[in-house]
PDB file of C-alpha atoms in Angstrom:
ATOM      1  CA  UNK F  72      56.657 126.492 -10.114  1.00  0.00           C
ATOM      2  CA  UNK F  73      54.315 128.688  -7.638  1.00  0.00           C
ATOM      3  CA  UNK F  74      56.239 129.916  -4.632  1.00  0.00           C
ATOM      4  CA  UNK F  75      54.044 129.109  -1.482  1.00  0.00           C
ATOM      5  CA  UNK F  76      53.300 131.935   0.856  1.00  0.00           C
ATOM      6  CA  UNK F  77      52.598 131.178   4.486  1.00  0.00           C
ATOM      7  CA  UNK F  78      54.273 128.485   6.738  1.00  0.00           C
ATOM      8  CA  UNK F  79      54.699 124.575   5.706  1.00  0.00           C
ATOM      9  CA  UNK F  80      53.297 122.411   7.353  1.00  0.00           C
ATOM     10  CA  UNK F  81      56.337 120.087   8.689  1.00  0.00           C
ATOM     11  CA  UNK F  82      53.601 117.385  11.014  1.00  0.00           C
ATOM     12  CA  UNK F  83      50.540 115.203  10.161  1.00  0.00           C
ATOM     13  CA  UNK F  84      49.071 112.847  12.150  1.00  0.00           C
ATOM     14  CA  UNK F  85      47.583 110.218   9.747  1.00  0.00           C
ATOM     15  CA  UNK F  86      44.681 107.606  10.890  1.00  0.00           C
ATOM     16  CA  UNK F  87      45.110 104.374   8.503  1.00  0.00           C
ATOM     17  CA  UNK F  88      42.660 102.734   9.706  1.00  0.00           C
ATOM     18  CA  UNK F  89      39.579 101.940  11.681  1.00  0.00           C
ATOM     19  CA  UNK F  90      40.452  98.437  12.731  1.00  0.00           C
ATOM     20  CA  UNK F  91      40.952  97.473  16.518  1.00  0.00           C
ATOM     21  CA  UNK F  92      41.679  94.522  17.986  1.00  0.00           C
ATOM     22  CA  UNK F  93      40.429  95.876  21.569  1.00  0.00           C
ATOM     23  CA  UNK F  94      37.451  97.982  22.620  1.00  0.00           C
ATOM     24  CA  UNK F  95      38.567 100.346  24.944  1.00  0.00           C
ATOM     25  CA  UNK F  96      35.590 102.491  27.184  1.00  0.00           C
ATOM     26  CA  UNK F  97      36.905 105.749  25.702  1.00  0.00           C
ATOM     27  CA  UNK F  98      37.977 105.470  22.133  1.00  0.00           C
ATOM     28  CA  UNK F  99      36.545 107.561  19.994  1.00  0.00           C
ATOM     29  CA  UNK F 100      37.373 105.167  16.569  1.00  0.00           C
ATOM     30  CA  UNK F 101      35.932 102.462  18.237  1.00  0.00           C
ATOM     31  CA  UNK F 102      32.314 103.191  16.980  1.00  0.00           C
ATOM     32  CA  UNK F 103      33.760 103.287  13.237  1.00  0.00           C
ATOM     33  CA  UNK F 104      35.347  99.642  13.771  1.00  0.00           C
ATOM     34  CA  UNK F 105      32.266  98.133  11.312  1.00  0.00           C
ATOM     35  CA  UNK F 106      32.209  96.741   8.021  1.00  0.00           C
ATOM     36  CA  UNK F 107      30.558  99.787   6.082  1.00  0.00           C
ATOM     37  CA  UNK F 108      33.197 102.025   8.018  1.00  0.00           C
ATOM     38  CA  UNK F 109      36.122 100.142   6.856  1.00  0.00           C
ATOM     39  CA  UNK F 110      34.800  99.707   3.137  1.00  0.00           C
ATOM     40  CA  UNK F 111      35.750 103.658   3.133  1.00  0.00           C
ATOM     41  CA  UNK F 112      38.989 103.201   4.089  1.00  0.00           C
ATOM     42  CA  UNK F 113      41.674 104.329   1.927  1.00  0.00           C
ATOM     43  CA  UNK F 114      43.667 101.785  -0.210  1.00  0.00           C
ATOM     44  CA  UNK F 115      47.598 101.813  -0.470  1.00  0.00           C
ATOM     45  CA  UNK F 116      47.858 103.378  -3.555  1.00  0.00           C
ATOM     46  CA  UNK F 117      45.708 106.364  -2.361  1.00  0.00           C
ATOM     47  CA  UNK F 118      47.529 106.675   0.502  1.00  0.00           C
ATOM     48  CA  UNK F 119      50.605 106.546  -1.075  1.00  0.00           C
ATOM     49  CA  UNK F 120      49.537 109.365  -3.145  1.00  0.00           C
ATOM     50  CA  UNK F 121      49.099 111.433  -0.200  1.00  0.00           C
ATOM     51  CA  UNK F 122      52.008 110.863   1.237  1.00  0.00           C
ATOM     52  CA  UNK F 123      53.856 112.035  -1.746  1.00  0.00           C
ATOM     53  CA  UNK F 124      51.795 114.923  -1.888  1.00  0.00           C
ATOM     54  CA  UNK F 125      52.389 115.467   1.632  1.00  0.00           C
ATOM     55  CA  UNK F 126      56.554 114.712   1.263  1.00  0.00           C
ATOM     56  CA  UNK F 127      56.382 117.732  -1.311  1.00  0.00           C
ATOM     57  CA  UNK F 128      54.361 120.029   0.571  1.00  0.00           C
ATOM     58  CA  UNK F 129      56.771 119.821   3.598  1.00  0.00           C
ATOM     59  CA  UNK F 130      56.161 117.187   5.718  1.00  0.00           C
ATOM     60  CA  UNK F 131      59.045 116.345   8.013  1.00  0.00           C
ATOM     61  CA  UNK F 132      57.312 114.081  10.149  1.00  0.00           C
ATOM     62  CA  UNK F 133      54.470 111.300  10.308  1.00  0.00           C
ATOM     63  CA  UNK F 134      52.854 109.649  13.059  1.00  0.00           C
ATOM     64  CA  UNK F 135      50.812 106.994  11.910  1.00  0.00           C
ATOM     65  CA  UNK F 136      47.676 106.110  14.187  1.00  0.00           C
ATOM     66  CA  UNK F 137      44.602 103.740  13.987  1.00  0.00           C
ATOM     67  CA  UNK F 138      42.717 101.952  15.113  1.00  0.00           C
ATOM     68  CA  UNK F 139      44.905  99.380  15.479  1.00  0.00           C
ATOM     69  CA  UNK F 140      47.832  99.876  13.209  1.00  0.00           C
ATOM     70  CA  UNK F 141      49.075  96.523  12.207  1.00  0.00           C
ATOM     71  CA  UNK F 142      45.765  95.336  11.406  1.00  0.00           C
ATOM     72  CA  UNK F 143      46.618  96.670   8.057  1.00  0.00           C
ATOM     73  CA  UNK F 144      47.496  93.730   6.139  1.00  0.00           C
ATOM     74  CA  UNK F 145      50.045  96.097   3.691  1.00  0.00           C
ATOM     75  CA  UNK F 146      51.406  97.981   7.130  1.00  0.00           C
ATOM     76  CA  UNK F 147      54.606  97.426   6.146  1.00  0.00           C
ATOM     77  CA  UNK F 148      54.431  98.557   2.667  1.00  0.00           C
ATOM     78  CA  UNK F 149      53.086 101.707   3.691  1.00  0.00           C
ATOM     79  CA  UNK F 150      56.003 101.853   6.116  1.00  0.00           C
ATOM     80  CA  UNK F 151      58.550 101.347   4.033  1.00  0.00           C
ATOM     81  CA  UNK F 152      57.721 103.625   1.463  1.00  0.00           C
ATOM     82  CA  UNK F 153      57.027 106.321   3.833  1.00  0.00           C
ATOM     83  CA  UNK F 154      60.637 105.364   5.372  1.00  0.00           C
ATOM     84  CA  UNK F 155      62.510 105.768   1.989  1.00  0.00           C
ATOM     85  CA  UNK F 156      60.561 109.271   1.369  1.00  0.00           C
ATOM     86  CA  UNK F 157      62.769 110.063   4.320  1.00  0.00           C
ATOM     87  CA  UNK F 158      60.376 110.853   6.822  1.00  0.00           C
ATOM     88  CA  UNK F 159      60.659 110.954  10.068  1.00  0.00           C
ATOM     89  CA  UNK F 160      58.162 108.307  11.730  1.00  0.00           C
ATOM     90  CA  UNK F 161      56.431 107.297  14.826  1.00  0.00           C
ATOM     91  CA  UNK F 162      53.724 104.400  14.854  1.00  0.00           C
ATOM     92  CA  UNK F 163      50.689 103.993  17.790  1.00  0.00           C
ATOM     93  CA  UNK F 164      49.714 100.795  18.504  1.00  0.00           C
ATOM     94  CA  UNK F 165      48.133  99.190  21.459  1.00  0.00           C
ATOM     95  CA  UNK F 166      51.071  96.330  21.579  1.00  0.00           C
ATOM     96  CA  UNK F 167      49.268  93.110  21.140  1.00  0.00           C
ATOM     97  CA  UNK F 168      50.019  92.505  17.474  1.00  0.00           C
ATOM     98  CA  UNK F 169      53.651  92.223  17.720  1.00  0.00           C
ATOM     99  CA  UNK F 170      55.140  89.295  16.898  1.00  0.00           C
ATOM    100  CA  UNK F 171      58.917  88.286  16.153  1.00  0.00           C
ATOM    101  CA  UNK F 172      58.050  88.789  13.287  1.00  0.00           C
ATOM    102  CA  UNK F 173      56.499  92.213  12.932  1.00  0.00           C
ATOM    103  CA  UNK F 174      59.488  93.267  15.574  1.00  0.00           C
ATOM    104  CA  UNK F 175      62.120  92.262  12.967  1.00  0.00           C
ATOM    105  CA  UNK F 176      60.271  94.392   9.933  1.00  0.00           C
ATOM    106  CA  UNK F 177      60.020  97.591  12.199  1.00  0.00           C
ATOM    107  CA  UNK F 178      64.310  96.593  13.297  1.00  0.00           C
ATOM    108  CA  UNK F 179      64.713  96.897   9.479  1.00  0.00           C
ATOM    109  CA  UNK F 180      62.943 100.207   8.802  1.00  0.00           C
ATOM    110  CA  UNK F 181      63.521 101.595  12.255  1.00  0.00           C
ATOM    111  CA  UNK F 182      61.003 104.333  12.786  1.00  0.00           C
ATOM    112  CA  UNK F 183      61.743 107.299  15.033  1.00  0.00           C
ATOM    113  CA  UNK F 184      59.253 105.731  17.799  1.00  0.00           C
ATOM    114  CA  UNK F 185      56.948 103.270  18.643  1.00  0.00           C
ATOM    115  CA  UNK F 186      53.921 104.661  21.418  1.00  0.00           C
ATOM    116  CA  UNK F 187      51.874 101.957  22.466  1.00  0.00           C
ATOM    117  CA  UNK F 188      49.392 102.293  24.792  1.00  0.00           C
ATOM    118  CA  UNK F 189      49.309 100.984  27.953  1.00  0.00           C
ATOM    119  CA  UNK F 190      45.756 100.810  30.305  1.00  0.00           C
ATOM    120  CA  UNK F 191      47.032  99.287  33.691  1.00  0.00           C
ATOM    121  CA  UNK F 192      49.440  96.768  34.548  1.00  0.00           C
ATOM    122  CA  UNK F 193      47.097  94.383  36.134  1.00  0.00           C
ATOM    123  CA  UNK F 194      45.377  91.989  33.660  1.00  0.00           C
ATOM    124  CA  UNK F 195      42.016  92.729  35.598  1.00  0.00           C
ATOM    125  CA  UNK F 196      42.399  96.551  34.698  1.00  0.00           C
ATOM    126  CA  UNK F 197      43.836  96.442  31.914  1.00  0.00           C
ATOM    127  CA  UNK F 198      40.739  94.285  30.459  1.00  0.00           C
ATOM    128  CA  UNK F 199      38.504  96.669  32.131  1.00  0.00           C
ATOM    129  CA  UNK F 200      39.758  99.379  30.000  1.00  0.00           C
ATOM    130  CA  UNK F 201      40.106  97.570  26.659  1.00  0.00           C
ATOM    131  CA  UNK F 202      37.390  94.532  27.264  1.00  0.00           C
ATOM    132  CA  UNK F 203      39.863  92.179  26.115  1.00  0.00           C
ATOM    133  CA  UNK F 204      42.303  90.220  28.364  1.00  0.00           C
ATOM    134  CA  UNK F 205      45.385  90.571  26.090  1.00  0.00           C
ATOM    135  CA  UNK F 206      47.833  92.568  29.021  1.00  0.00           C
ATOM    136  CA  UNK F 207      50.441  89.888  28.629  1.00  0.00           C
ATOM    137  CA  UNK F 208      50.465  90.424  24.811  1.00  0.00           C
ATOM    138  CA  UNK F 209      50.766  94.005  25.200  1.00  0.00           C
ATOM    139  CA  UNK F 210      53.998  93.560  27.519  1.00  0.00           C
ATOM    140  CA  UNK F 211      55.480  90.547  25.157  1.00  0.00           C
ATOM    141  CA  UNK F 212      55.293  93.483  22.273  1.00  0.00           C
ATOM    142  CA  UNK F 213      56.786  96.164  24.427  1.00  0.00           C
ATOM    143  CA  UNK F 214      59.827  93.640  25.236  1.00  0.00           C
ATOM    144  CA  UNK F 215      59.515  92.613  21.620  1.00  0.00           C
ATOM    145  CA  UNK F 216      60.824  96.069  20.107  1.00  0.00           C
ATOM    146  CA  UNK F 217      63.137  96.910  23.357  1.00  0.00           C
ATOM    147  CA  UNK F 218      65.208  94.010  22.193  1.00  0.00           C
ATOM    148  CA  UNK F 219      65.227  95.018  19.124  1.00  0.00           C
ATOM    149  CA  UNK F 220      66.673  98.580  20.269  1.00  0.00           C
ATOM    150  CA  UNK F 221      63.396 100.401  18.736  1.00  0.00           C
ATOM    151  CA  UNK F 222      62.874 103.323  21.228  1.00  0.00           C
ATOM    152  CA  UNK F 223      59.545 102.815  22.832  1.00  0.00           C
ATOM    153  CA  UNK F 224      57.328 104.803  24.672  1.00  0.00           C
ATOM    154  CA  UNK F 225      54.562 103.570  26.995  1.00  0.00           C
ATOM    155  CA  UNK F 226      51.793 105.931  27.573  1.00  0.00           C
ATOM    156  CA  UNK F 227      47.786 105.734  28.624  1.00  0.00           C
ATOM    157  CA  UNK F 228      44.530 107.421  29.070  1.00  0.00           C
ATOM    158  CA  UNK F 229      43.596 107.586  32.872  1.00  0.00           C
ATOM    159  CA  UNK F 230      40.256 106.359  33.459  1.00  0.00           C
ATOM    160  CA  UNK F 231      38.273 105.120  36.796  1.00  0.00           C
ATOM    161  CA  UNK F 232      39.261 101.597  35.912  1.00  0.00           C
ATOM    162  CA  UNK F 233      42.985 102.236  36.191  1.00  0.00           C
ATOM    163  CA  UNK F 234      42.884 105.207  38.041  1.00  0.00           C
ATOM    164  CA  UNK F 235      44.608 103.647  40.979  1.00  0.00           C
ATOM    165  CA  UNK F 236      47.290 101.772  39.255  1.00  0.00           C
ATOM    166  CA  UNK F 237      48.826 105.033  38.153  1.00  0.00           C
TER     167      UNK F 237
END
């Protein structure tokens, strides 16, 4: 085999999808959330493929980002196989589409961390910033995965809209 010169790359950040759920003011993905968009989306066995390819080249760590993460109906395949490749992974998600259910699956396969987005802690902000009124959601997911003992971390993108709430 060829001996690889240079340094290995050891972190990719990897966008699965397009998909959102919300529309938040300053999301760059959000203009990409349309049907010819998402018909270029990768399908699981590509991605697999580049996983493994990524696995070989070095790749210690994965942080899997969106759009809206869990939108992806085969989420969880992708995340377990990317689990038993032994990397190390942390999932963004705005929060709203966990369920018991989805909680229980990431318990299983814990990854390293879950990020999820947080854009004010008043539902009147926190719909100004994402045009959907789905705060309580978001906070039902974030309790969701602290039960579960998945380490979570809450972060956000300051904005005039929630400016004040920080």
């Amino acid at each position: 085999s060829a001996r690889r010169e240079g340094p290995l790359p050891t972190r990719v950040q990897f966008e699965i999808t397009y998909r959102c759920n919300i529309h938040c003011v300053h999301c760059y993905t959000d203009p990409f959330n349309t049907p010819q968009a998402l018909r270029r989306e990768l399908t699981l066995d590509q991605m697999l493929g580049l996983f493994d390819q990524l696995a070989e080249a070095g790749v210690l760590w994965m942080l899997l980002t969106g759009g809206e993460v869990f939108l992806r109906s085969d989420f969880f395949e992708i995340h377990r196989y990317m689990k038993r490749r032994g990397l190390l992974l942390t999932i963004f998600t705005n929060g709203t589409l966990i369920t018991p259910r989805v909680a229980d699956l990431l318990a299983e396969y814990p990854p390293s961390r879950v990020e999820i987005s947080l854009y004010g802690i008043t539902r009147k902000t926190y719909e100004a910033v994402t045009g959907v009124p789905a705060l309580d959601r978001c906070f039902e997911g974030i309790r969701l995965l602290s039960d579960r003992g998945i380490k979570v971390r809450l972060k956000s993108v300051v904005t005039k809209a929630n400016y004040d709430e920080f």
